[in-house]
Coordinates of N, CA and C in Angstrom, one line a residue:
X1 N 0.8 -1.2 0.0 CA 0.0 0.0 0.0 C 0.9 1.2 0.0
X2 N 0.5 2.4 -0.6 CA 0.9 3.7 -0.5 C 2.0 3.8 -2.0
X3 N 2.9 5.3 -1.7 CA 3.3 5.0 -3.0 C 4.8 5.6 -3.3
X4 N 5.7 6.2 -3.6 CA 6.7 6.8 -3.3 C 8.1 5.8 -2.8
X5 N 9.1 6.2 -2.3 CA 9.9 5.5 -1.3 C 9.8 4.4 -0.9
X6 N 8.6 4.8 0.4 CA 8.2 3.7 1.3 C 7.6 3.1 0.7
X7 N 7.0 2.6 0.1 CA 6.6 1.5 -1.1 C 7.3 0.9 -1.7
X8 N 8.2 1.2 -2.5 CA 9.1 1.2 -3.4 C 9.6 -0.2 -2.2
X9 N 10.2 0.3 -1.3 CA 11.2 -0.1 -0.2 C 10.5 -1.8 0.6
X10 N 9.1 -1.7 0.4 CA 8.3 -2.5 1.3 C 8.3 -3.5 -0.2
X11 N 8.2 -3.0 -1.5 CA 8.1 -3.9 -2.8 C 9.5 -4.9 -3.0
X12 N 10.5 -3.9 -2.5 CA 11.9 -4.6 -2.6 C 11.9 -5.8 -1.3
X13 N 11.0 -5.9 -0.1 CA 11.0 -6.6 1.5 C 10.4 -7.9 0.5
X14 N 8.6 -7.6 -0.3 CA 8.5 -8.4 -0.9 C 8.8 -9.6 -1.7
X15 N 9.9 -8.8 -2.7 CA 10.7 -9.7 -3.5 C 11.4 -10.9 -3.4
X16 N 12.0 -9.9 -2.3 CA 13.1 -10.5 -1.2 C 12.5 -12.3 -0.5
X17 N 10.9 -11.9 0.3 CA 10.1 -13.3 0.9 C 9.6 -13.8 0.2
X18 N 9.8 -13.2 -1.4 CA 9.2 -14.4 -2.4 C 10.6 -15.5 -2.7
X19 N 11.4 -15.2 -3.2 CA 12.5 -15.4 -3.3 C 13.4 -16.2 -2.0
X20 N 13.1 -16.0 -1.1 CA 13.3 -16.8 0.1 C 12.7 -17.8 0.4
X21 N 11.6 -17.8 0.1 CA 10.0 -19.0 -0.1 C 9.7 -19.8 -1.2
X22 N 10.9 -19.2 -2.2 CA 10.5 -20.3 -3.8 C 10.8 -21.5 -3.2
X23 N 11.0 -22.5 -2.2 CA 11.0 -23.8 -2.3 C 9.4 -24.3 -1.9
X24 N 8.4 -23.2 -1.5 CA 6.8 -23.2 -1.4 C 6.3 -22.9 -2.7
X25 N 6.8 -22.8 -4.2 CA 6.5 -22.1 -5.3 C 5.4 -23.4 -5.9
X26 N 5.5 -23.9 -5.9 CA 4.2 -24.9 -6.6 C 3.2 -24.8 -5.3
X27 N 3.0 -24.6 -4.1 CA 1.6 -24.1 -3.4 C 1.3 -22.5 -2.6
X28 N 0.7 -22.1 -3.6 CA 0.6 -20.7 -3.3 C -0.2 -20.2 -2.2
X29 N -0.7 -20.9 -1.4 CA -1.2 -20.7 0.1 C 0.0 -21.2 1.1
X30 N 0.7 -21.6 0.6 CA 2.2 -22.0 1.7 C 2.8 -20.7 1.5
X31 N 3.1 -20.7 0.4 CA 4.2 -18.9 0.1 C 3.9 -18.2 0.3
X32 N 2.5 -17.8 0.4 CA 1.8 -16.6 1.2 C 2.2 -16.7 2.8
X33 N 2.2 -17.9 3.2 CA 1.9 -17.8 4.6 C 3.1 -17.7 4.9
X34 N 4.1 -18.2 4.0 CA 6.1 -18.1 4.9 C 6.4 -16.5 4.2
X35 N 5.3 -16.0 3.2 CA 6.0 -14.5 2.9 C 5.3 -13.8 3.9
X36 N 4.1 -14.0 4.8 CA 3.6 -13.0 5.5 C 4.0 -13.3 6.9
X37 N 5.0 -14.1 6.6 CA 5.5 -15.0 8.5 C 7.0 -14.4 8.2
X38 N 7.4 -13.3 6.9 CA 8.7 -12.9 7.0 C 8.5 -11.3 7.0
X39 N 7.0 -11.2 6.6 CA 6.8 -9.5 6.5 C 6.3 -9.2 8.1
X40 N 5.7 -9.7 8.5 CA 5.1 -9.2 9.9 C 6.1 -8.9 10.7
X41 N 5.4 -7.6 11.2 CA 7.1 -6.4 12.0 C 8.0 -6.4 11.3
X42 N 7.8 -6.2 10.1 CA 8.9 -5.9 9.2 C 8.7 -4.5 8.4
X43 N 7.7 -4.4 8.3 CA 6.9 -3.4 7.2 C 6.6 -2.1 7.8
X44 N 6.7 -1.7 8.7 CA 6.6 -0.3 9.5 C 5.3 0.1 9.6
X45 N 4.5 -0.6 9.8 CA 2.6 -0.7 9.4 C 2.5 -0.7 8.1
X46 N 3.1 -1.0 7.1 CA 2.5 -1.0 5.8 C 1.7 -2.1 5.7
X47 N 1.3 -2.3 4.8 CA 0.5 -3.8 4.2 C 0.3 -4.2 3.3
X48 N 0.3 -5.3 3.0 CA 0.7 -5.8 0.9 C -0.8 -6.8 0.8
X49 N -1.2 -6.0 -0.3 CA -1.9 -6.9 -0.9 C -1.1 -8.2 -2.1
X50 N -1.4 -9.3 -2.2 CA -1.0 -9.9 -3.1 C -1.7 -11.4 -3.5
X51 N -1.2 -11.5 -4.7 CA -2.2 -12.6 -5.5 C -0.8 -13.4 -6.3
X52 N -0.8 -14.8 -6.2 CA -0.1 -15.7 -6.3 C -0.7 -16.6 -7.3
X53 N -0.2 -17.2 -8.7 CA -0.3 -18.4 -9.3 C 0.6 -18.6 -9.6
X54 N 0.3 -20.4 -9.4 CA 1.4 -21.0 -10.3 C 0.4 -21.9 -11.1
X55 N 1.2 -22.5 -12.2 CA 0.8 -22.5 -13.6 C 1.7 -23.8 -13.9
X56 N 1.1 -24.8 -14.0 CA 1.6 -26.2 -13.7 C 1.1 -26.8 -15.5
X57 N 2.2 -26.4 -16.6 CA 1.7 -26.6 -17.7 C 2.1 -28.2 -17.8
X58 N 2.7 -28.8 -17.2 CA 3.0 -30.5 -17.2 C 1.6 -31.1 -16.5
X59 N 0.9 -30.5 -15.6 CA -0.4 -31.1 -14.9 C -1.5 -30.5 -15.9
X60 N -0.9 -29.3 -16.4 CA -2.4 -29.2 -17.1 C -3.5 -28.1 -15.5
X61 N -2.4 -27.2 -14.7 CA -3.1 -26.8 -13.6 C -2.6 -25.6 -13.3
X62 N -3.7 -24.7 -12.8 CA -3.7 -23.7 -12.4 C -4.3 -23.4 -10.9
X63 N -3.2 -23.1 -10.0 CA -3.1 -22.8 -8.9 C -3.0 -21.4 -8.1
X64 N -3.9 -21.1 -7.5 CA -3.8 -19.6 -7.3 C -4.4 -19.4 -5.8
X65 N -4.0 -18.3 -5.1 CA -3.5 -17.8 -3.7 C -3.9 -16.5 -3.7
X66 N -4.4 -15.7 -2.6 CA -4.2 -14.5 -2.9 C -4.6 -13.8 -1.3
X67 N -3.7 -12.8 -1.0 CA -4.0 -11.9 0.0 C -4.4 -10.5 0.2
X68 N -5.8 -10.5 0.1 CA -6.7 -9.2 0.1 C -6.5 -8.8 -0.8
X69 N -6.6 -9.1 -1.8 CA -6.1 -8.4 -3.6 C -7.2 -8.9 -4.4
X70 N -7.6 -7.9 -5.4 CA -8.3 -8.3 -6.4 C -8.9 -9.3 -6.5
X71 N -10.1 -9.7 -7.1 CA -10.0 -11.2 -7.7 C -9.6 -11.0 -9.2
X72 N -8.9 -12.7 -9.2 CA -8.6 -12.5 -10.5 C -9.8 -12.9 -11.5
X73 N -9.2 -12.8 -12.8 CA -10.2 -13.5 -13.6 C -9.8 -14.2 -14.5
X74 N -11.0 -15.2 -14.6 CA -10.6 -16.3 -15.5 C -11.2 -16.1 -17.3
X75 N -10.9 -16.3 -18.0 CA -11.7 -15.9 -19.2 C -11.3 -17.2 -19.7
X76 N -12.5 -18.3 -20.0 CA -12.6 -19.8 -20.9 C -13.4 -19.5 -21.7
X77 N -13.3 -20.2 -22.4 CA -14.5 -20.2 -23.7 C -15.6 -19.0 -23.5
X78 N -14.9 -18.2 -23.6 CA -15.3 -16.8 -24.1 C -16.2 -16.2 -22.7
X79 N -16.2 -16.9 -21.6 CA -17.0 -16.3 -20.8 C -15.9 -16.2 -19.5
X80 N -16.2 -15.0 -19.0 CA -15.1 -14.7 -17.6 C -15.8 -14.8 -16.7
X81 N -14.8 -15.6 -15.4 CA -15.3 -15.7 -14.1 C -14.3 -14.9 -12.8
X82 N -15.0 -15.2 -12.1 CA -14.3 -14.4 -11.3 C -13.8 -14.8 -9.8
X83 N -12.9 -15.3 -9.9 CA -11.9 -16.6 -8.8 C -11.3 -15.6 -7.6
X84 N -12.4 -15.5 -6.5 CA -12.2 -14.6 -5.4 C -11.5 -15.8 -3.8
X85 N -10.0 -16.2 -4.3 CA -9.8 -17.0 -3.2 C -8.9 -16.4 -2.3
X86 N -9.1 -15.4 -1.2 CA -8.3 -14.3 -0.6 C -8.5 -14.4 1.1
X87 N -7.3 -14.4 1.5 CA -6.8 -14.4 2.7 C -6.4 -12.9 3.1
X88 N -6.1 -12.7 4.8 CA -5.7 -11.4 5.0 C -4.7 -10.9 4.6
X89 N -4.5 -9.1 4.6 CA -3.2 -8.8 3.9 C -2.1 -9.3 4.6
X90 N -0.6 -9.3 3.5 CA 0.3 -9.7 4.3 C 1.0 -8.8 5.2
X91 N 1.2 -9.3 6.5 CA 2.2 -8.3 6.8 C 1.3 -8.1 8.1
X92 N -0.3 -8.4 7.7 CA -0.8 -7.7 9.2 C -1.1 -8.7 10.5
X93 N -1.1 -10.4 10.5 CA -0.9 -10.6 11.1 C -0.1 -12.2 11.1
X94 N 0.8 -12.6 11.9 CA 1.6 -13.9 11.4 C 0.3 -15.0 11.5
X95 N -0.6 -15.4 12.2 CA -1.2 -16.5 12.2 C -2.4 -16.4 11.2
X96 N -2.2 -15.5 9.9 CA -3.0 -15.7 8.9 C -2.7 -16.7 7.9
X97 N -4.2 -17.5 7.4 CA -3.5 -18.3 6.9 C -4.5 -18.1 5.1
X98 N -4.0 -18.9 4.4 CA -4.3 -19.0 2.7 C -5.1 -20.4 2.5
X99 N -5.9 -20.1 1.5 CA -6.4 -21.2 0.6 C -6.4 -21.0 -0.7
X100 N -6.5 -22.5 -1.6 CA -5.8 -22.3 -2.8 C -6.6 -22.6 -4.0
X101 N -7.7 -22.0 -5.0 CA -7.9 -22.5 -5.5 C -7.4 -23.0 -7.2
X102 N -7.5 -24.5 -7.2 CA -6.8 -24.9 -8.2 C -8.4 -25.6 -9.1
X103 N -7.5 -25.2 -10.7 CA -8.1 -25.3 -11.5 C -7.6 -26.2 -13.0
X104 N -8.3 -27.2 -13.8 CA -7.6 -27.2 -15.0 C -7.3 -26.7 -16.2
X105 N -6.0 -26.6 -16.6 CA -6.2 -25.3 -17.4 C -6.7 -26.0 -19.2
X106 N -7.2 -24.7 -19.6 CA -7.8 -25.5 -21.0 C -7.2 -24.7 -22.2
X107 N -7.4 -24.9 -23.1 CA -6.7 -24.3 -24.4 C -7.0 -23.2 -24.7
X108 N -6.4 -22.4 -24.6 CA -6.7 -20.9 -24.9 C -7.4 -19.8 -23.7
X109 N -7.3 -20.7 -22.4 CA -7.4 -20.0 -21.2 C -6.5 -18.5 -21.0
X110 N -7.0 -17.8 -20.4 CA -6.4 -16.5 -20.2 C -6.9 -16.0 -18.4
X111 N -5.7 -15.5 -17.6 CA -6.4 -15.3 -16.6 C -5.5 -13.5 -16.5
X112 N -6.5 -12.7 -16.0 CA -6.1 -11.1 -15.4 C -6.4 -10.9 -14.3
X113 N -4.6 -10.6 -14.0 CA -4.3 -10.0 -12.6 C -4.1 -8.7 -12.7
X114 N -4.4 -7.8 -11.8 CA -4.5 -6.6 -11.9 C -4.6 -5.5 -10.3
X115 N -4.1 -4.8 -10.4 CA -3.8 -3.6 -8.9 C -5.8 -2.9 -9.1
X116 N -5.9 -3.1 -7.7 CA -7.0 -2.1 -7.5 C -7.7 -0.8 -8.1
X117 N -6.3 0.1 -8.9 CA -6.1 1.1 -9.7 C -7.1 1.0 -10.5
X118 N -7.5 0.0 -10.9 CA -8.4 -0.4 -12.2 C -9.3 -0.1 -12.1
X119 N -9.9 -1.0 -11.2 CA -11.6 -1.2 -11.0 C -11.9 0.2 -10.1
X120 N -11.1 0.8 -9.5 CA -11.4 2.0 -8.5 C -11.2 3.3 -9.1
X121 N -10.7 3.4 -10.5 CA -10.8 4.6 -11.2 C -12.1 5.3 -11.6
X122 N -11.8 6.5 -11.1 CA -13.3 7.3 -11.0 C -13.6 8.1 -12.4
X123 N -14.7 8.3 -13.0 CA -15.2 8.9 -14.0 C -15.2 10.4 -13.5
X124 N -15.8 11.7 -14.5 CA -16.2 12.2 -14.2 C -17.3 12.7 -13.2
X125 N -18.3 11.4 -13.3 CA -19.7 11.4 -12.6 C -19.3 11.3 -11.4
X126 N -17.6 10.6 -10.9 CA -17.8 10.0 -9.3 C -18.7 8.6 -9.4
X127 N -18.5 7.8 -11.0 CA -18.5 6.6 -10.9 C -17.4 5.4 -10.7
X128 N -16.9 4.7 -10.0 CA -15.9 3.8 -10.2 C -16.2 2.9 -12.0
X129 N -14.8 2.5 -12.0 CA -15.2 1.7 -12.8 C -15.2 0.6 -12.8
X130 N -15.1 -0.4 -11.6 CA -15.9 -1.6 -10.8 C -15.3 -2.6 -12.0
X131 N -15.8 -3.9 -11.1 CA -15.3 -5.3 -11.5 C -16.2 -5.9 -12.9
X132 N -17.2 -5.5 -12.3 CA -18.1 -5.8 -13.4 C -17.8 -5.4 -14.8
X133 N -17.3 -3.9 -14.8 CA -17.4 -3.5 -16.2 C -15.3 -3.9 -16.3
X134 N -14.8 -4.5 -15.4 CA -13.3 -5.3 -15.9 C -13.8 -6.0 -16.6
X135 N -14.8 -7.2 -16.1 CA -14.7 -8.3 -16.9 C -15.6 -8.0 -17.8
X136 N -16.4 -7.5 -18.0 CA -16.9 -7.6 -19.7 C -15.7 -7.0 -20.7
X137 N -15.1 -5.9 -20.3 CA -14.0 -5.3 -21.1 C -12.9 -6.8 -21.2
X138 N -12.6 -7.3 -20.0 CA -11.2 -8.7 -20.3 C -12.8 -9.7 -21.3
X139 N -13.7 -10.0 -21.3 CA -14.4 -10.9 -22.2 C -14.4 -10.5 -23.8
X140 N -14.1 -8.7 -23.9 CA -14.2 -8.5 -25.0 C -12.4 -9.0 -25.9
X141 N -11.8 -8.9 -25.1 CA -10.1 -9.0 -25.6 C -10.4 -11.0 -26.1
X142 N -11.2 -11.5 -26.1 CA -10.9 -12.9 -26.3 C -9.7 -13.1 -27.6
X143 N -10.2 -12.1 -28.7 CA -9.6 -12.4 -29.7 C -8.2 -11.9 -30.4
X144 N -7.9 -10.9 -29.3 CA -6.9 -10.1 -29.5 C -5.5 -10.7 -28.7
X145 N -4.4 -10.7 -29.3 CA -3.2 -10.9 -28.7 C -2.8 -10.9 -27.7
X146 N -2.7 -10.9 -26.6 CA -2.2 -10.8 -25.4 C -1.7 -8.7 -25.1
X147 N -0.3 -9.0 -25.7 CA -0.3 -7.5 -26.0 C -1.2 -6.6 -26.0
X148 N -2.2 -6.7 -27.2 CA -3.0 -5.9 -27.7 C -4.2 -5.1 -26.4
X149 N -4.6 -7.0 -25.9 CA -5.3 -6.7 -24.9 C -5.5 -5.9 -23.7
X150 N -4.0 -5.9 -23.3 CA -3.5 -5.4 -22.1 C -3.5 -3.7 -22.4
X151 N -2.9 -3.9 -23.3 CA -2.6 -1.7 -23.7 C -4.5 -1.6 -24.4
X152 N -5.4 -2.1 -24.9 CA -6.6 -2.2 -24.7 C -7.2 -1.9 -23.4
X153 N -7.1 -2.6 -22.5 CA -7.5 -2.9 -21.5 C -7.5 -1.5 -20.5
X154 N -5.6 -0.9 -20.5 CA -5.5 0.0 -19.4 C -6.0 1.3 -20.4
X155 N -6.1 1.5 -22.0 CA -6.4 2.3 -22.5 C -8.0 2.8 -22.0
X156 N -8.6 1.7 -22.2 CA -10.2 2.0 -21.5 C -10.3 2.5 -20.2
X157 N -9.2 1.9 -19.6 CA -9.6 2.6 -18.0 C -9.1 4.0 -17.9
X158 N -8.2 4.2 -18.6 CA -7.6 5.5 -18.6 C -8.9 6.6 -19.2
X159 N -9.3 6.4 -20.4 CA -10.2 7.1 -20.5 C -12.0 7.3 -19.9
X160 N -11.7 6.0 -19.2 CA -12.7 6.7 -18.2 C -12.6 7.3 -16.7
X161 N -11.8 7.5 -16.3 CA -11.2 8.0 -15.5 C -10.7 9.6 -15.8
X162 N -10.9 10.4 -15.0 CA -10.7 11.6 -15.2 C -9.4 12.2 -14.9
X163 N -9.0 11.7 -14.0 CA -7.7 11.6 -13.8 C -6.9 10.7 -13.3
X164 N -5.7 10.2 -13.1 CA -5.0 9.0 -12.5 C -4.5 9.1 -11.2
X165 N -5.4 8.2 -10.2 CA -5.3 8.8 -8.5 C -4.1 7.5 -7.9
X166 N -4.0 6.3 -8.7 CA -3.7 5.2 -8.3 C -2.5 4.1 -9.4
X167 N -1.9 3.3 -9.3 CA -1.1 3.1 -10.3 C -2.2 2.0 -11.0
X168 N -2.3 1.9 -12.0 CA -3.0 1.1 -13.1 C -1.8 -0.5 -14.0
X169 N -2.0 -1.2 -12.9 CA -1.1 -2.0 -13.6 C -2.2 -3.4 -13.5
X170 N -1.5 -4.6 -14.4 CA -2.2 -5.7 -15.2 C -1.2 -6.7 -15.4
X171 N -1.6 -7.8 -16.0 CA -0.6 -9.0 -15.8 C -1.5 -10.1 -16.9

Protein backbone atom coordinates (compact mmCIF):
# COMPACT_ATOMS: atom_id res chain seq x y z
CA UNK A 1 0.00 0.00 0.00
CA UNK A 2 0.89 3.72 -0.49
CA UNK A 3 3.31 5.03 -3.05
CA UNK A 4 6.67 6.80 -3.33
CA UNK A 5 9.91 5.52 -1.34
CA UNK A 6 8.24 3.69 1.27
CA UNK A 7 6.61 1.51 -1.07
CA UNK A 8 9.05 1.18 -3.36
CA UNK A 9 11.19 -0.10 -0.25
CA UNK A 10 8.31 -2.54 1.32
CA UNK A 11 8.12 -3.92 -2.75
CA UNK A 12 11.87 -4.63 -2.56
CA UNK A 13 10.99 -6.65 1.46
CA UNK A 14 8.48 -8.39 -0.93
CA UNK A 15 10.66 -9.74 -3.50
CA UNK A 16 13.06 -10.49 -1.24
CA UNK A 17 10.05 -13.32 0.94
CA UNK A 18 9.21 -14.43 -2.42
CA UNK A 19 12.53 -15.43 -3.32
CA UNK A 20 13.30 -16.82 0.10
CA UNK A 21 9.97 -18.95 -0.07
CA UNK A 22 10.55 -20.28 -3.81
CA UNK A 23 10.95 -23.83 -2.32
CA UNK A 24 6.78 -23.21 -1.45
CA UNK A 25 6.48 -22.09 -5.28
CA UNK A 26 4.23 -24.94 -6.57
CA UNK A 27 1.59 -24.10 -3.42
CA UNK A 28 0.64 -20.70 -3.35
CA UNK A 29 -1.25 -20.69 0.11
CA UNK A 30 2.19 -21.96 1.71
CA UNK A 31 4.19 -18.87 0.10
CA UNK A 32 1.83 -16.64 1.19
CA UNK A 33 1.87 -17.77 4.61
CA UNK A 34 6.05 -18.11 4.87
CA UNK A 35 6.04 -14.51 2.90
CA UNK A 36 3.61 -13.02 5.47
CA UNK A 37 5.55 -15.01 8.51
CA UNK A 38 8.71 -12.90 7.04
CA UNK A 39 6.79 -9.53 6.48
CA UNK A 40 5.12 -9.20 9.86
CA UNK A 41 7.10 -6.37 12.01
CA UNK A 42 8.91 -5.95 9.19
CA UNK A 43 6.94 -3.37 7.23
CA UNK A 44 6.57 -0.34 9.46
CA UNK A 45 2.64 -0.68 9.36
CA UNK A 46 2.45 -0.98 5.77
CA UNK A 47 0.49 -3.79 4.16
CA UNK A 48 0.66 -5.83 0.92
CA UNK A 49 -1.87 -6.93 -0.88
CA UNK A 50 -0.99 -9.93 -3.06
CA UNK A 51 -2.24 -12.65 -5.51
CA UNK A 52 -0.14 -15.65 -6.32
CA UNK A 53 -0.31 -18.38 -9.28
CA UNK A 54 1.44 -20.97 -10.27
CA UNK A 55 0.78 -22.52 -13.55
CA UNK A 56 1.61 -26.19 -13.74
CA UNK A 57 1.68 -26.65 -17.71
CA UNK A 58 2.96 -30.50 -17.24
CA UNK A 59 -0.36 -31.12 -14.87
CA UNK A 60 -2.38 -29.16 -17.14
CA UNK A 61 -3.11 -26.79 -13.63
CA UNK A 62 -3.71 -23.73 -12.36
CA UNK A 63 -3.06 -22.83 -8.92
CA UNK A 64 -3.81 -19.62 -7.27
CA UNK A 65 -3.48 -17.84 -3.74
CA UNK A 66 -4.20 -14.54 -2.87
CA UNK A 67 -4.01 -11.89 0.01
CA UNK A 68 -6.74 -9.16 0.10
CA UNK A 69 -6.10 -8.43 -3.61
CA UNK A 70 -8.26 -8.27 -6.35
CA UNK A 71 -10.02 -11.17 -7.70
CA UNK A 72 -8.59 -12.53 -10.47
CA UNK A 73 -10.23 -13.49 -13.60
CA UNK A 74 -10.57 -16.29 -15.52
CA UNK A 75 -11.70 -15.91 -19.23
CA UNK A 76 -12.60 -19.82 -20.87
CA UNK A 77 -14.50 -20.20 -23.68
CA UNK A 78 -15.33 -16.81 -24.09
CA UNK A 79 -16.96 -16.30 -20.77
CA UNK A 80 -15.06 -14.74 -17.63
CA UNK A 81 -15.30 -15.74 -14.13
CA UNK A 82 -14.33 -14.40 -11.27
CA UNK A 83 -11.90 -16.60 -8.85
CA UNK A 84 -12.22 -14.59 -5.45
CA UNK A 85 -9.83 -16.97 -3.24
CA UNK A 86 -8.28 -14.27 -0.56
CA UNK A 87 -6.80 -14.42 2.67
CA UNK A 88 -5.68 -11.43 5.05
CA UNK A 89 -3.22 -8.77 3.92
CA UNK A 90 0.27 -9.66 4.25
CA UNK A 91 2.23 -8.25 6.75
CA UNK A 92 -0.79 -7.67 9.20
CA UNK A 93 -0.85 -10.64 11.12
CA UNK A 94 1.65 -13.88 11.41
CA UNK A 95 -1.17 -16.50 12.16
CA UNK A 96 -3.01 -15.71 8.94
CA UNK A 97 -3.53 -18.32 6.90
CA UNK A 98 -4.33 -18.96 2.69
CA UNK A 99 -6.36 -21.25 0.59
CA UNK A 100 -5.79 -22.28 -2.78
CA UNK A 101 -7.93 -22.46 -5.50
CA UNK A 102 -6.79 -24.94 -8.18
CA UNK A 103 -8.08 -25.33 -11.53
CA UNK A 104 -7.61 -27.24 -14.99
CA UNK A 105 -6.19 -25.28 -17.40
CA UNK A 106 -7.81 -25.54 -20.97
CA UNK A 107 -6.66 -24.34 -24.43
CA UNK A 108 -6.74 -20.87 -24.85
CA UNK A 109 -7.40 -20.00 -21.17
CA UNK A 110 -6.43 -16.50 -20.23
CA UNK A 111 -6.42 -15.29 -16.63
CA UNK A 112 -6.05 -11.08 -15.42
CA UNK A 113 -4.27 -10.05 -12.58
CA UNK A 114 -4.53 -6.57 -11.89
CA UNK A 115 -3.81 -3.57 -8.93
CA UNK A 116 -6.99 -2.10 -7.49
CA UNK A 117 -6.14 1.06 -9.74
CA UNK A 118 -8.39 -0.35 -12.19
CA UNK A 119 -11.59 -1.17 -11.03
CA UNK A 120 -11.39 2.05 -8.53
CA UNK A 121 -10.77 4.57 -11.24
CA UNK A 122 -13.29 7.27 -11.01
CA UNK A 123 -15.15 8.89 -13.98
CA UNK A 124 -16.18 12.24 -14.23
CA UNK A 125 -19.72 11.37 -12.64
CA UNK A 126 -17.78 9.98 -9.26
CA UNK A 127 -18.52 6.64 -10.90
CA UNK A 128 -15.91 3.80 -10.16
CA UNK A 129 -15.17 1.69 -12.77
CA UNK A 130 -15.88 -1.65 -10.81
CA UNK A 131 -15.31 -5.33 -11.50
CA UNK A 132 -18.12 -5.84 -13.39
CA UNK A 133 -17.35 -3.48 -16.24
CA UNK A 134 -13.29 -5.27 -15.87
CA UNK A 135 -14.71 -8.34 -16.92
CA UNK A 136 -16.90 -7.65 -19.70
CA UNK A 137 -14.01 -5.28 -21.13
CA UNK A 138 -11.22 -8.66 -20.26
CA UNK A 139 -14.40 -10.91 -22.24
CA UNK A 140 -14.22 -8.54 -24.97
CA UNK A 141 -10.10 -9.02 -25.61
CA UNK A 142 -10.94 -12.94 -26.27
CA UNK A 143 -9.58 -12.44 -29.75
CA UNK A 144 -6.85 -10.09 -29.53
CA UNK A 145 -3.24 -10.91 -28.66
CA UNK A 146 -2.22 -10.81 -25.40
CA UNK A 147 -0.32 -7.50 -26.02
CA UNK A 148 -3.04 -5.87 -27.68
CA UNK A 149 -5.32 -6.73 -24.92
CA UNK A 150 -3.46 -5.40 -22.08
CA UNK A 151 -2.57 -1.72 -23.70
CA UNK A 152 -6.56 -2.20 -24.68
CA UNK A 153 -7.55 -2.90 -21.53
CA UNK A 154 -5.49 -0.01 -19.44
CA UNK A 155 -6.40 2.31 -22.49
CA UNK A 156 -10.18 2.01 -21.45
CA UNK A 157 -9.63 2.59 -17.96
CA UNK A 158 -7.59 5.46 -18.62
CA UNK A 159 -10.18 7.06 -20.48
CA UNK A 160 -12.72 6.74 -18.20
CA UNK A 161 -11.18 8.05 -15.54
CA UNK A 162 -10.70 11.61 -15.21
CA UNK A 163 -7.66 11.63 -13.77
CA UNK A 164 -5.00 8.98 -12.47
CA UNK A 165 -5.34 8.82 -8.46
CA UNK A 166 -3.72 5.20 -8.30
CA UNK A 167 -1.06 3.06 -10.30
CA UNK A 168 -3.02 1.08 -13.13
CA UNK A 169 -1.09 -1.98 -13.62
CA UNK A 170 -2.17 -5.68 -15.15
CA UNK A 171 -0.59 -8.98 -15.84
Amino acid sequence: SGHGVPAALIASMVKLAASTHSIHAREPSRMLEAMNGSLCGNTQGQLVTAAYVYLDASAGELRYSAAAHPAMLLLRDGKVSSITENGLMLAAFKSATYSTYISPLAVGDRILLYTDGLVEAVNPGGEEFGGQRLAALFERTVSMPTSEAADFTLDSVRQWAASQNDDLTLV
